[in-house]
Backbone as a ProteinNet text record, in pm:
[ID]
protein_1_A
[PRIMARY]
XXXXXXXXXXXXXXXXXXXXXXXXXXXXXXXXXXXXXXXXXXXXXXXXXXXXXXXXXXXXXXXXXXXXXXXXXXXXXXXXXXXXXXXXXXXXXXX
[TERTIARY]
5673.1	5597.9	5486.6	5352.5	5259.4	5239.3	5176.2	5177.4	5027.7	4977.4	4864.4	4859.8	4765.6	4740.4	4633.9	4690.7	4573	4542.8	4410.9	4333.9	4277.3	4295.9	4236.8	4252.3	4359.9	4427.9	4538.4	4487.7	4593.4	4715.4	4832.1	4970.3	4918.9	4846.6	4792.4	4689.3	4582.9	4484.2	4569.4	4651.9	4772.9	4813.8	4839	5011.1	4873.4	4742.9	4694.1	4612.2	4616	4599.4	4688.9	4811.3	4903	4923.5	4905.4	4961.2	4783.1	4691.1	4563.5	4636.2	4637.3	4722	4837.8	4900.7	5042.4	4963.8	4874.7	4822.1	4723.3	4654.8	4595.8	4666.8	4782.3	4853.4	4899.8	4963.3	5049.7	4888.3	4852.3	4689	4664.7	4681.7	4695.7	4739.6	4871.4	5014.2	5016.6	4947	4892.1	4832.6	4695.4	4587.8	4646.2	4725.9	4798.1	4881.2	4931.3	5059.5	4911.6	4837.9	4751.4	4655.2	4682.4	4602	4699.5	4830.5	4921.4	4943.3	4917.9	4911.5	4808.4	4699.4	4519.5	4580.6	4520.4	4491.6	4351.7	4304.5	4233.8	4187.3	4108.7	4104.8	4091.1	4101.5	4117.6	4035.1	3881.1	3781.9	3800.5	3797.5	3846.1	3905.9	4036	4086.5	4049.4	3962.4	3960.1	3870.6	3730.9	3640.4	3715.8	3783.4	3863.8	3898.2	3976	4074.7	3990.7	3884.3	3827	3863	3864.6	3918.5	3814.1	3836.4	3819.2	3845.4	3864.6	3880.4	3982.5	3944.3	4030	4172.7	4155	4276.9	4359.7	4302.6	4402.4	4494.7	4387	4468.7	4533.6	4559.3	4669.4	4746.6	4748.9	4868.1	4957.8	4872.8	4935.2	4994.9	4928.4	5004.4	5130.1	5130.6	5248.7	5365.5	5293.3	5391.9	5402.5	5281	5321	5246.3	5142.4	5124	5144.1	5183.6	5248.3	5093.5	5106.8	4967.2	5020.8	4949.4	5000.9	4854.1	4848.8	4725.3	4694.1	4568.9	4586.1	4435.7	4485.4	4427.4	4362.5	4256	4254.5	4208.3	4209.2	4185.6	4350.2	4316.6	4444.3	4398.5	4533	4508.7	4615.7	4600.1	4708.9	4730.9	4847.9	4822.9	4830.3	4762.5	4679	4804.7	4950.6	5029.7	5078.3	5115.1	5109.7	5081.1	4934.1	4835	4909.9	4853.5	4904	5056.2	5166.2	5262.4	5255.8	5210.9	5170.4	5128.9	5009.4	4965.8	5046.5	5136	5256.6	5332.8	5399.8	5421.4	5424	5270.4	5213.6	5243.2	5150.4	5113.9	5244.2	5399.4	5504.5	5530.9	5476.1	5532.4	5498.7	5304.3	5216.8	5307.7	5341.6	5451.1	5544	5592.5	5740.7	5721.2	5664.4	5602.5	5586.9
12586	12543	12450	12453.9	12359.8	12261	12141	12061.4	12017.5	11920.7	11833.6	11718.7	11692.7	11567.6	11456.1	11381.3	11270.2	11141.6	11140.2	11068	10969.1	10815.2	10727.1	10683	10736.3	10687.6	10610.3	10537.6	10403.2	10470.3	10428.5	10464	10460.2	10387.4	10335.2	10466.8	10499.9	10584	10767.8	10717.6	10881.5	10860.8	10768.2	10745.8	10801.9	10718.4	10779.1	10917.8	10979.8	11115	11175.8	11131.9	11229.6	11223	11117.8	11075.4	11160.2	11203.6	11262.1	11377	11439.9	11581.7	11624.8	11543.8	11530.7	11524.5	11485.3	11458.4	11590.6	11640	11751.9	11891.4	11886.4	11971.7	11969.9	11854.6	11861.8	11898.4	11885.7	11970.4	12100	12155.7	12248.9	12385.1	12313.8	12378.9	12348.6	12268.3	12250.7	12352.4	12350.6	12420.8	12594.5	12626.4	12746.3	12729.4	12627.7	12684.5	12707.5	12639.8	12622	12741.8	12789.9	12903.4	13050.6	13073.8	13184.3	13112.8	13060.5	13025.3	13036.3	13092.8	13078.9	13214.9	13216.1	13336.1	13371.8	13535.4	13642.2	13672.4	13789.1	13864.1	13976.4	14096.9	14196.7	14275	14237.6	14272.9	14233.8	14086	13984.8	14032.8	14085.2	14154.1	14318.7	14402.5	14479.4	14461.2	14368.9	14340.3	14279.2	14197.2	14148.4	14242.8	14339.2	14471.9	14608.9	14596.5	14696.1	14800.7	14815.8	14950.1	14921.1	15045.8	15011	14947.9	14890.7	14827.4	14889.9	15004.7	15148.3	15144.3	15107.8	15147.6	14968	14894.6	14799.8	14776.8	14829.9	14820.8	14957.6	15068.8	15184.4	15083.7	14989.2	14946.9	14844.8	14802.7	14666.3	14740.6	14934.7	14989.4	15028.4	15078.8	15126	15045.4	14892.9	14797.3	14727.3	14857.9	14748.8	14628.1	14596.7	14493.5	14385.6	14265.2	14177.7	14147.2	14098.6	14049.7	13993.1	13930.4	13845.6	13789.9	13767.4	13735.3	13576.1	13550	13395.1	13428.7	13399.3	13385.8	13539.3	13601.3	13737.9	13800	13744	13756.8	13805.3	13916.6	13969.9	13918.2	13838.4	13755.2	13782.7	13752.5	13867.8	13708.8	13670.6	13582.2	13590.9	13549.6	13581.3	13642	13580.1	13581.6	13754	13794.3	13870.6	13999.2	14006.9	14141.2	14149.7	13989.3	14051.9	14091.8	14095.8	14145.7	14275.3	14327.7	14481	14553.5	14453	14552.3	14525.9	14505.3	14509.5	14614.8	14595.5	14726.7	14815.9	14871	15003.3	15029.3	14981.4	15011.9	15076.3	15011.8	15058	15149.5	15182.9	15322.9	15429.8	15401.8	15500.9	15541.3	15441.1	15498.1	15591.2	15529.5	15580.1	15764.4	15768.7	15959.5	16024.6
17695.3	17579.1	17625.3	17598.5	17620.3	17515.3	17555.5	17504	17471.8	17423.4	17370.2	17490	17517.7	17577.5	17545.5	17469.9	17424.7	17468.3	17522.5	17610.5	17512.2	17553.5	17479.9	17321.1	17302.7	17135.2	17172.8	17048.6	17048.5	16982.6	16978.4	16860	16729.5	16669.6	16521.3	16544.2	16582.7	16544.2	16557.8	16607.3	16595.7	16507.5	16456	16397.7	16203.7	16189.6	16182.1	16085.6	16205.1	16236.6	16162	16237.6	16227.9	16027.4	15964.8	15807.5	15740.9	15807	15719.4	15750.8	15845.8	15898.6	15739.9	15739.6	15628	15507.3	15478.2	15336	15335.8	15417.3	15397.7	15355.3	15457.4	15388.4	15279.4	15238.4	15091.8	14998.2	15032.2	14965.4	14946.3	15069.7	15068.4	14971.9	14968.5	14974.3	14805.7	14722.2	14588.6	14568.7	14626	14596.8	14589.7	14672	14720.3	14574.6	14519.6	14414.3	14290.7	14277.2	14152.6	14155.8	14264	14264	14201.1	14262.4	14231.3	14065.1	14016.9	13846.9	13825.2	13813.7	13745.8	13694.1	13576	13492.4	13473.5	13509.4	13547.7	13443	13429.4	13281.6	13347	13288.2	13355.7	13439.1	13315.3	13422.9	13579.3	13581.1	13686.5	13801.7	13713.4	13838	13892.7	13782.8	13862	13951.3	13968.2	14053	14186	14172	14301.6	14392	14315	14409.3	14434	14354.7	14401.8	14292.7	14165.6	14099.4	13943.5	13877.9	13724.7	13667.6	13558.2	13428.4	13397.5	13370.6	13364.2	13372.6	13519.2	13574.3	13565.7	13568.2	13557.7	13386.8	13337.9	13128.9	13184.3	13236.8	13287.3	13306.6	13465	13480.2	13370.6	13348.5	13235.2	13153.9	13045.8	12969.2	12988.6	13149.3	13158	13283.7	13290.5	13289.1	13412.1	13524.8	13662.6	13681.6	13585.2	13596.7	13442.8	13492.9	13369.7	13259.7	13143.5	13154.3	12996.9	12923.3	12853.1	12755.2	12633.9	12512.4	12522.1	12547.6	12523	12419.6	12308	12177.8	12156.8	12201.2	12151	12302.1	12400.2	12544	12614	12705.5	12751.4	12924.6	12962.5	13091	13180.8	13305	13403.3	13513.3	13564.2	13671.8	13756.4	13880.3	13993.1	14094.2	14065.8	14172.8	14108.8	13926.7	13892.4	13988.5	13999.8	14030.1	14153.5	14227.6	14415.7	14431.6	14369.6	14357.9	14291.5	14176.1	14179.3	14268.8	14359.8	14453.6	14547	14575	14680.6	14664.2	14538.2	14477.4	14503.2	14459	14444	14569.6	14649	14815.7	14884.1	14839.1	14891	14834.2	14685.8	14635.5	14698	14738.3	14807.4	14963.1	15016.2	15197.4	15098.5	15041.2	14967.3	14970.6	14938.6	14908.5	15036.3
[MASK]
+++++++++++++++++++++++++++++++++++++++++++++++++++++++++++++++++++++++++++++++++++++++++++++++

């Protein structure tokens, strides 16, 4: 296993380091949950993936993808779609 070698840091300017390192991530790892919760609209998502309009109100009709009314707007969540297209993709080997 190799290691790091640090030249000219005190314990305090690691010690640091090392606590921005820890706080960036727990950032991260937010930004990553707040993101698999944003709600789409469908257009939305079909521009993302690459398909129709079309075809994403197909999937929502016939169920592989979840999608849900917020006031007269039909909204899909982000973690939603990328799990359909997990899905699908395995149905497509499946054959």
């Amino acid at each position: 296993m190799e290691g790091i070698v640090l030249q000219n840091v005190s314990p305090s300017d690691f010690k640091n380091l090392y606590n921005e390192v820890k706080e960036l991530s727990r950032n991260v790892k937010s930004l990553a949950e707040k993101k698999q919760q944003e709600k789409i609209t469908p257009e939305e998502a079909a521009e993302e993936i690459g398909v129709t309009t079309q075809t994403i109100y197909a999937y929502i009709k016939s169920g592989k993808i979840p999608a849900s009314k917020l006031g007269r707007k039909l909204v899909i969540k982000r973690i939603d779609l990328e799990q359909a297209l997990i899905d699908v993709k395995s149905l497509n080997y499946k054959r």
